Short mmCIF file of C-alpha atoms in Angstrom, two decimals:
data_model
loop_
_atom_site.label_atom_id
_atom_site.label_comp_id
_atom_site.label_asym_id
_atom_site.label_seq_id
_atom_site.Cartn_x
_atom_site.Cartn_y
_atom_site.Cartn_z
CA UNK A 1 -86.82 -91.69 -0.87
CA UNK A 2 -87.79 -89.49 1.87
CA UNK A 3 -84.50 -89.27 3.67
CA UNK A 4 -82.76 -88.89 0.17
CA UNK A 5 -85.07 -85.39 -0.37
CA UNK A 6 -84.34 -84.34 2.98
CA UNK A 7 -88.04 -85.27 4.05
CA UNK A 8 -89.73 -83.32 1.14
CA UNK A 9 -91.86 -84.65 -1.12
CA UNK A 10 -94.29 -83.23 -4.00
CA UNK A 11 -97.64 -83.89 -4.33
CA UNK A 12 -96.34 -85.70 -7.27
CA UNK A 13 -94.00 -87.72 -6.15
CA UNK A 14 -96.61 -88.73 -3.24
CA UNK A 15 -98.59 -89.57 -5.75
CA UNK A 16 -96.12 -91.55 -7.79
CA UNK A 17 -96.10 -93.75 -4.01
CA UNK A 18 -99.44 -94.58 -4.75
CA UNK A 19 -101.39 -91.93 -2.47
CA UNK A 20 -104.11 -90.21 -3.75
CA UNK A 21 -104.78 -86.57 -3.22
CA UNK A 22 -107.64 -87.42 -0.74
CA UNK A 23 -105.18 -89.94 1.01
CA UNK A 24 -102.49 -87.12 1.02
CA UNK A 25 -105.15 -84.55 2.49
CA UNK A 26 -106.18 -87.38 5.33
CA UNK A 27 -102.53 -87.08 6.21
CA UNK A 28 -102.39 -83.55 6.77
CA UNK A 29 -105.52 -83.91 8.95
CA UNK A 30 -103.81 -86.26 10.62
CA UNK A 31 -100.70 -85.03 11.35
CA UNK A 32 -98.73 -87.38 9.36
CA UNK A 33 -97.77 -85.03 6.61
CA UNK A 34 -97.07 -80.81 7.06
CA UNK A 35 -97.96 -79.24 4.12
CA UNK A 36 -95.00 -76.76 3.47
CA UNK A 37 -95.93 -74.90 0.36
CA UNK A 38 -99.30 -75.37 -2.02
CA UNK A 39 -98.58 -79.03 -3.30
CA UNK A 40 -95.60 -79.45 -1.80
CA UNK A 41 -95.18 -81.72 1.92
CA UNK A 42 -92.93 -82.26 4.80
CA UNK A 43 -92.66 -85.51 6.92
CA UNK A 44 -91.52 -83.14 9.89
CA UNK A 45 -93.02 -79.77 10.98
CA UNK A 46 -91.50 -77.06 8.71
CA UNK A 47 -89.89 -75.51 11.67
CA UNK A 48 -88.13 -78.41 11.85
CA UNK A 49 -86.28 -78.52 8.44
CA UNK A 50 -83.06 -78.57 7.97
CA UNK A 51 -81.57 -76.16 5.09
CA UNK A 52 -81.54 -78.52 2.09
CA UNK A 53 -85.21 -79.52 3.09
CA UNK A 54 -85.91 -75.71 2.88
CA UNK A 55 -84.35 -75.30 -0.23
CA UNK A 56 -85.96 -78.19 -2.20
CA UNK A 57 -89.85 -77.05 -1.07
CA UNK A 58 -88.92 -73.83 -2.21
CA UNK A 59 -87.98 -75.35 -5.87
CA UNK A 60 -90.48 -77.60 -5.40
CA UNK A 61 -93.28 -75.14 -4.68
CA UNK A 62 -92.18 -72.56 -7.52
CA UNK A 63 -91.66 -76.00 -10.10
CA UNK A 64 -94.63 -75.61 -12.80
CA UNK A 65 -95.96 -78.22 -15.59
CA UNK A 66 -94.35 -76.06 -18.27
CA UNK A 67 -91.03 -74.85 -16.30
CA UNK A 68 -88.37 -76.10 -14.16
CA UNK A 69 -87.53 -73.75 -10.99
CA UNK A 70 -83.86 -73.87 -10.00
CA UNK A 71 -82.63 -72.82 -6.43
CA UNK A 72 -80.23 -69.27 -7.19
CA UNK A 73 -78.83 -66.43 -6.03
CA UNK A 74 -77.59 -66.39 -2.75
CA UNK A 75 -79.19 -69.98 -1.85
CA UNK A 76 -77.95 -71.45 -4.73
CA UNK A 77 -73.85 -70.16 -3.67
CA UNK A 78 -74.61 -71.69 -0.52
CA UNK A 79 -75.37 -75.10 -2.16
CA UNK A 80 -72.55 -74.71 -4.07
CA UNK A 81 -70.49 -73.89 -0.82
CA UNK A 82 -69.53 -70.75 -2.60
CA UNK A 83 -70.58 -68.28 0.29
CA UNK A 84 -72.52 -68.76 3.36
CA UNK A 85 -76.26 -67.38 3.77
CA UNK A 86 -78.23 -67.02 6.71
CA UNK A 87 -81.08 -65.71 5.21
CA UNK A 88 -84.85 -67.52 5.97
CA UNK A 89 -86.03 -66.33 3.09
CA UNK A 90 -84.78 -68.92 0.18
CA UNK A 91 -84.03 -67.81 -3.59
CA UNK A 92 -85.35 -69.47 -6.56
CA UNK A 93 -85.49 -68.75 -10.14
CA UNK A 94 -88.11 -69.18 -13.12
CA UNK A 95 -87.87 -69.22 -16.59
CA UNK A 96 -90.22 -66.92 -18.01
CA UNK A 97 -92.62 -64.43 -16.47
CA UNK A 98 -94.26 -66.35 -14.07
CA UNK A 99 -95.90 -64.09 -11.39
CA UNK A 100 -96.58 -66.88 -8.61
CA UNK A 101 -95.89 -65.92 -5.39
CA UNK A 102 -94.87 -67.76 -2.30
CA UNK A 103 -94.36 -67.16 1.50
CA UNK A 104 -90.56 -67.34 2.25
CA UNK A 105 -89.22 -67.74 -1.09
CA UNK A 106 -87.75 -64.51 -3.21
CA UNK A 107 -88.68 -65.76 -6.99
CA UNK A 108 -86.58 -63.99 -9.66
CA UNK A 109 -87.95 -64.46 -13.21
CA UNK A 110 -85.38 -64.72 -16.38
CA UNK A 111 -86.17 -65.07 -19.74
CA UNK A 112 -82.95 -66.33 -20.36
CA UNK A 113 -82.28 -69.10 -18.32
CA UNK A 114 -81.32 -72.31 -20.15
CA UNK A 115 -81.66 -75.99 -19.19
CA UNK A 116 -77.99 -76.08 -19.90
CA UNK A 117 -78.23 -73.50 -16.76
CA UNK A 118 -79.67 -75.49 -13.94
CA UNK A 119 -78.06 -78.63 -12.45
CA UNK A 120 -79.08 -80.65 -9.10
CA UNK A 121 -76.90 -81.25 -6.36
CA UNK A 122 -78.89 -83.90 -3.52
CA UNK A 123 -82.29 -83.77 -5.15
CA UNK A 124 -82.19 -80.05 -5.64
CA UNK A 125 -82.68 -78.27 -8.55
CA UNK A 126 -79.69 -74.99 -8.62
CA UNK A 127 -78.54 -73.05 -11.22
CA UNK A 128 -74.92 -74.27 -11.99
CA UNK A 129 -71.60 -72.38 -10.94
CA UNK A 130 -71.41 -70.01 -13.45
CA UNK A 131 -75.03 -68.76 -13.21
CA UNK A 132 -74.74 -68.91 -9.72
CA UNK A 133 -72.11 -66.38 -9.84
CA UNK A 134 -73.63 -64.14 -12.38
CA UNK A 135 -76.93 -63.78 -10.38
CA UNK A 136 -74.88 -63.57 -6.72
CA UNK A 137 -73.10 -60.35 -8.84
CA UNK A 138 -76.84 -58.39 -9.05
CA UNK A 139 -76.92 -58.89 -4.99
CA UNK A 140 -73.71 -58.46 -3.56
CA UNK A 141 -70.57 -55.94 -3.55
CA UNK A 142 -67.69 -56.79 -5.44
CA UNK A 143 -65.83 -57.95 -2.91
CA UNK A 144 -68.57 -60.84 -2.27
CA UNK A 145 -68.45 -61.66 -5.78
CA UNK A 146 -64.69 -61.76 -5.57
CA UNK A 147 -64.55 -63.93 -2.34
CA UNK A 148 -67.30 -66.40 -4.24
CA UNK A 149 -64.93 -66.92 -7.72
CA UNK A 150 -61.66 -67.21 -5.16
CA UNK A 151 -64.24 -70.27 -3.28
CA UNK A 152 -64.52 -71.57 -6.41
CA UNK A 153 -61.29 -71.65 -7.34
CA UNK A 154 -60.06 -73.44 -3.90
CA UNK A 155 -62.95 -76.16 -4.58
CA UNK A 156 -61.72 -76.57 -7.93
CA UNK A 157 -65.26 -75.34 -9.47
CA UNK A 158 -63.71 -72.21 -11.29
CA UNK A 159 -64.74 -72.28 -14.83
CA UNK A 160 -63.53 -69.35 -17.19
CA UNK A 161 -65.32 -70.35 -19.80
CA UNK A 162 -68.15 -71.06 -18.52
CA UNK A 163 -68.01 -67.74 -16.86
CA UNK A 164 -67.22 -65.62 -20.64
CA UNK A 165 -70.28 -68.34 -22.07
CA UNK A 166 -72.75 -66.39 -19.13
CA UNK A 167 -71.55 -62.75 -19.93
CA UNK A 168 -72.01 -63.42 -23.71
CA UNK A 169 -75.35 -64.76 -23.53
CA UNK A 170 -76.68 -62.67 -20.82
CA UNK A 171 -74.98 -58.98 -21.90
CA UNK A 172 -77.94 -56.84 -19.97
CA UNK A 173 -78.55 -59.30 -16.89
CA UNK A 174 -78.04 -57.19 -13.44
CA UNK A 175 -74.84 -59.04 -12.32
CA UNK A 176 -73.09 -59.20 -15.87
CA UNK A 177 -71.40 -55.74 -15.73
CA UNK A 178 -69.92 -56.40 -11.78
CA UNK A 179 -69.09 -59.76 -12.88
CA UNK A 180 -67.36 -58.51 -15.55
CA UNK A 181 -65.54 -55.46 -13.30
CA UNK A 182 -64.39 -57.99 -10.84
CA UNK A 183 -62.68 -60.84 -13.72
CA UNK A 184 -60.96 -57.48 -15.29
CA UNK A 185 -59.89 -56.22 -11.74
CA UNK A 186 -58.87 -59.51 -10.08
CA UNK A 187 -57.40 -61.21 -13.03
CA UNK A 188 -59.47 -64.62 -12.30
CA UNK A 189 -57.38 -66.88 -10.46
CA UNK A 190 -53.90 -64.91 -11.69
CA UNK A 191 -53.04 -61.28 -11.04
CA UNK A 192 -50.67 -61.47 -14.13
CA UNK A 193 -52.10 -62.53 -17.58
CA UNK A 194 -49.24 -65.28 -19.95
CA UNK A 195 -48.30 -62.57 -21.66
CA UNK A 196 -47.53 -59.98 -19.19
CA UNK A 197 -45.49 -62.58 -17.03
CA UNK A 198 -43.24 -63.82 -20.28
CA UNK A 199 -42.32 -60.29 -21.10
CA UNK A 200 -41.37 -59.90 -17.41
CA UNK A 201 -39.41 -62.53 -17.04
CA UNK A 202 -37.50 -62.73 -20.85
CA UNK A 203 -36.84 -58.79 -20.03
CA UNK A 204 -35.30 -59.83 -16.50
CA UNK A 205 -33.12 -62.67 -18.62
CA UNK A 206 -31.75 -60.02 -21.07
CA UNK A 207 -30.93 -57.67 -18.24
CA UNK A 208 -28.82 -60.64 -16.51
CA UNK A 209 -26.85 -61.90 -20.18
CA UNK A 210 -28.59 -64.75 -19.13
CA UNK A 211 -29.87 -67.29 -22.66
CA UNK A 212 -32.88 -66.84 -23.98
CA UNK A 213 -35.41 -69.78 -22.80
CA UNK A 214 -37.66 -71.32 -24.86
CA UNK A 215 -41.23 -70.02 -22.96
CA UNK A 216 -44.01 -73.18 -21.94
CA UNK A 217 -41.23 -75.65 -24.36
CA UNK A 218 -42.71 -79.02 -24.64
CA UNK A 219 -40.96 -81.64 -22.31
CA UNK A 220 -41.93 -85.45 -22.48
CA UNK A 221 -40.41 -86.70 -19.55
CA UNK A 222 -40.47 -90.77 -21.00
CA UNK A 223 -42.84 -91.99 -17.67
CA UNK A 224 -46.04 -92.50 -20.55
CA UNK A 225 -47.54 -89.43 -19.29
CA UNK A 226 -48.68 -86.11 -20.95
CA UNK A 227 -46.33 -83.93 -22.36
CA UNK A 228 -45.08 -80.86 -19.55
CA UNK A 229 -44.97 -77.15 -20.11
CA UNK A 230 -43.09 -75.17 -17.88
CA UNK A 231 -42.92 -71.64 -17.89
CA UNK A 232 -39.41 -71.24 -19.09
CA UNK A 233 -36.73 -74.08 -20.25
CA UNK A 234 -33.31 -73.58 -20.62
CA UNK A 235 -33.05 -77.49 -22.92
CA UNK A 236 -29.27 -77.83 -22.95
CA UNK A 237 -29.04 -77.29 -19.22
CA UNK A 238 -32.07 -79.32 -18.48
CA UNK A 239 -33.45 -76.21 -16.33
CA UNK A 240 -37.13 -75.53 -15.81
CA UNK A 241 -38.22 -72.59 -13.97
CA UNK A 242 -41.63 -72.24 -13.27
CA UNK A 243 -43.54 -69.00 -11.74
CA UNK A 244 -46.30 -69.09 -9.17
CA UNK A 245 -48.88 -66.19 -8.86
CA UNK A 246 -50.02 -66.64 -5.48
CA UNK A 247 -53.70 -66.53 -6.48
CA UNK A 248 -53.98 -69.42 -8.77
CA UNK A 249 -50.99 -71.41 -7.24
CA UNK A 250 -52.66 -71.38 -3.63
CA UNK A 251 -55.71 -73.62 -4.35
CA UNK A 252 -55.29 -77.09 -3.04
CA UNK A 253 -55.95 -78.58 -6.39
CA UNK A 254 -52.74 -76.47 -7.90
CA UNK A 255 -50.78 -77.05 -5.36
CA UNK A 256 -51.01 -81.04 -5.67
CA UNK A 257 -50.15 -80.60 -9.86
CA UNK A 258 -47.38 -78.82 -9.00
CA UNK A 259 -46.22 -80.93 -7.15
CA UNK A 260 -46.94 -83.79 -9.38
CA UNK A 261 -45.15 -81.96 -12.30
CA UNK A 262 -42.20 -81.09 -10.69
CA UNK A 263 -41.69 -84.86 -9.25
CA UNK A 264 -42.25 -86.43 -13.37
CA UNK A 265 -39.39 -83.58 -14.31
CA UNK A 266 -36.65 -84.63 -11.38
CA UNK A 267 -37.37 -88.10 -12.19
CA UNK A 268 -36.56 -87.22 -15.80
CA UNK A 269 -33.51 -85.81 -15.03
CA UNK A 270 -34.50 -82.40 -15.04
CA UNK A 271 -33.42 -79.63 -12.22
CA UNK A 272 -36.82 -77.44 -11.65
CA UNK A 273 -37.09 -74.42 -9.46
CA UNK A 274 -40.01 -72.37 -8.35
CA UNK A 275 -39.74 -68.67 -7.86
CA UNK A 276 -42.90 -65.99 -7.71
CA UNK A 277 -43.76 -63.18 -9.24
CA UNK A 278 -42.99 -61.14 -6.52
CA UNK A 279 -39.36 -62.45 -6.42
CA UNK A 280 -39.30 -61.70 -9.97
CA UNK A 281 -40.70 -58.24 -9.90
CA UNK A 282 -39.16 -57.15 -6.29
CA UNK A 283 -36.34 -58.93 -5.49
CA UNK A 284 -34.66 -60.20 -8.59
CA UNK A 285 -31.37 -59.86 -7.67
CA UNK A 286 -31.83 -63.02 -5.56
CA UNK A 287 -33.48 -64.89 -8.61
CA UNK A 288 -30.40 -63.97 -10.95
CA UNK A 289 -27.58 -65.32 -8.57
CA UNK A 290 -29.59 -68.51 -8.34
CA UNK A 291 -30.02 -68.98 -12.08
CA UNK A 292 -26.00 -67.97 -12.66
CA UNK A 293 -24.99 -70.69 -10.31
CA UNK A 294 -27.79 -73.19 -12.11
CA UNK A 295 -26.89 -71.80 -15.79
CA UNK A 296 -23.26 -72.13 -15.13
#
């Protein structure tokens, strides 16, 4: 149990070993146990920590009868593996007003954190992705909060609805209006919204007398599998074009479902290319004498 809470234990769960406070306290004396925080003990010197031990005495020591503390903030991103801190001072947040204070730990108070909010992750309580997020936008520039959601994205953590679900619930928290800049400036996860990229591309087919595709047509391509969407489908030709905005189609998991995709349409019968939007939108010359060879 100790090595599984990174040598951190509350008096509790001492207790719950069958030692008794005096027992614990002989300990200390002893040697045998460091006490970290008020009620909360290390099996090593604190010193001697490592960063997931600091982070759970933090939770630990901020964790009341009537509440559940949650790492957050910047500690809980770098939990999530969101963004990197080097900070010795560890973040936690309360629900409520609690006005406890505690050497080494920054405690932010909410009075609308949720249960639905927190998660744990190795015996640590955090607040989940999306809150994470939200409270790393009241700390850091806009380009941090940017560089967290991209992280998210690549480790396949990226959530939009869970994201919309914070900024609706929580209208006047610190971080909701940069959150909310940096979706509306970035585009999360595509720089080009369905809409925007259809109207491109069916205005680039008109310009090139090329037929008009059917846009994300359902294709079932017979292997028992779910039904595939491309972006455009030209049926009679058996011609699926599909096109990648670098920012979404750059994550690893994207780039394996592409992949994926594109193998159940070949094996199908289908012919699929892949061009980008900045083909389409810069070079599209090159993308029409492609699709007049392919469209015949």
């Amino acid at each position: 149990m100790a090595v599984e809470s990174h040598l951190v234990l509350a008096l509790e769960e001492l207790a719950a070993l069958g030692l008794s406070a005096r027992a614990v306290q002989h300990r200390v004396t002893a040697g045998r146990l460091q006490r970290v925080h008020r009620g909360v003990y290390s099996l090593v010197p604190q010193n001697a920590l490592n960063v997931r031990g600091r982070y759970r005495a933090a939770v630990l020591a901020c964790t009341g009868t009537r509440h559940t503390a949650a790492l957050s903030h910047r500690s809980a991103a770098d939990l999530h593996g969101l963004r990197a801190c080097h900070r010795r001072t560890v973040e936690v947040i309360v629900p409520g007003r609690s006005t406890h204070r505690h050497q080494g730990i920054q405690v932010h108070r909410s009075i609308n954190l949720a249960p639905d909010d927190i998660t744990v992750i190795d015996g640590i309580a955090v607040t989940t992705v999306a809150r994470t997020q939200l409270d790393l936008a009241s700390v850091v520039p806009p380009r941090g909060v940017e560089r967290a959601l991209d992280q998210s994205e690549i480790l396949g953590l990226f959530d939009l609805n869970a994201l919309i679900d914070q900024l609706q619930r929580n209208p006047q928290h610190p971080g909701a209006g940069r959150l909310r800049g940096v979706l509306n400036r970035y585009g999360v996860g595509s720089e080009i919204t369905d809409s925007e990229l259809e109207e491109r591309f069916l205005g680039f087919c008109r310009a090139h007398a090329f037929p008009t595709p059917e846009w994300h047509g359902a294709i079932d391509p017979g292997d028992g599998g779910l039904l595939l969407r491309p972006d455009a489908v030209w049926r009679d030709q058996k011609l699926a074009v599909e096109i990648d905005g670098e920012r979404f189609h750059r994550t690893r998991g994207a780039f394996h479902a592409d992949r994926t995709r594109d193998q159940r349409l070949v094996a199908a019968g289908w012919r699929v290319i892949r061009t980008t939007w900045h083909q389409l939108t810069k070079r599209p010359e090159e993308l029409a004498a492609v699709l007049w060879r392919l469209l015949g």
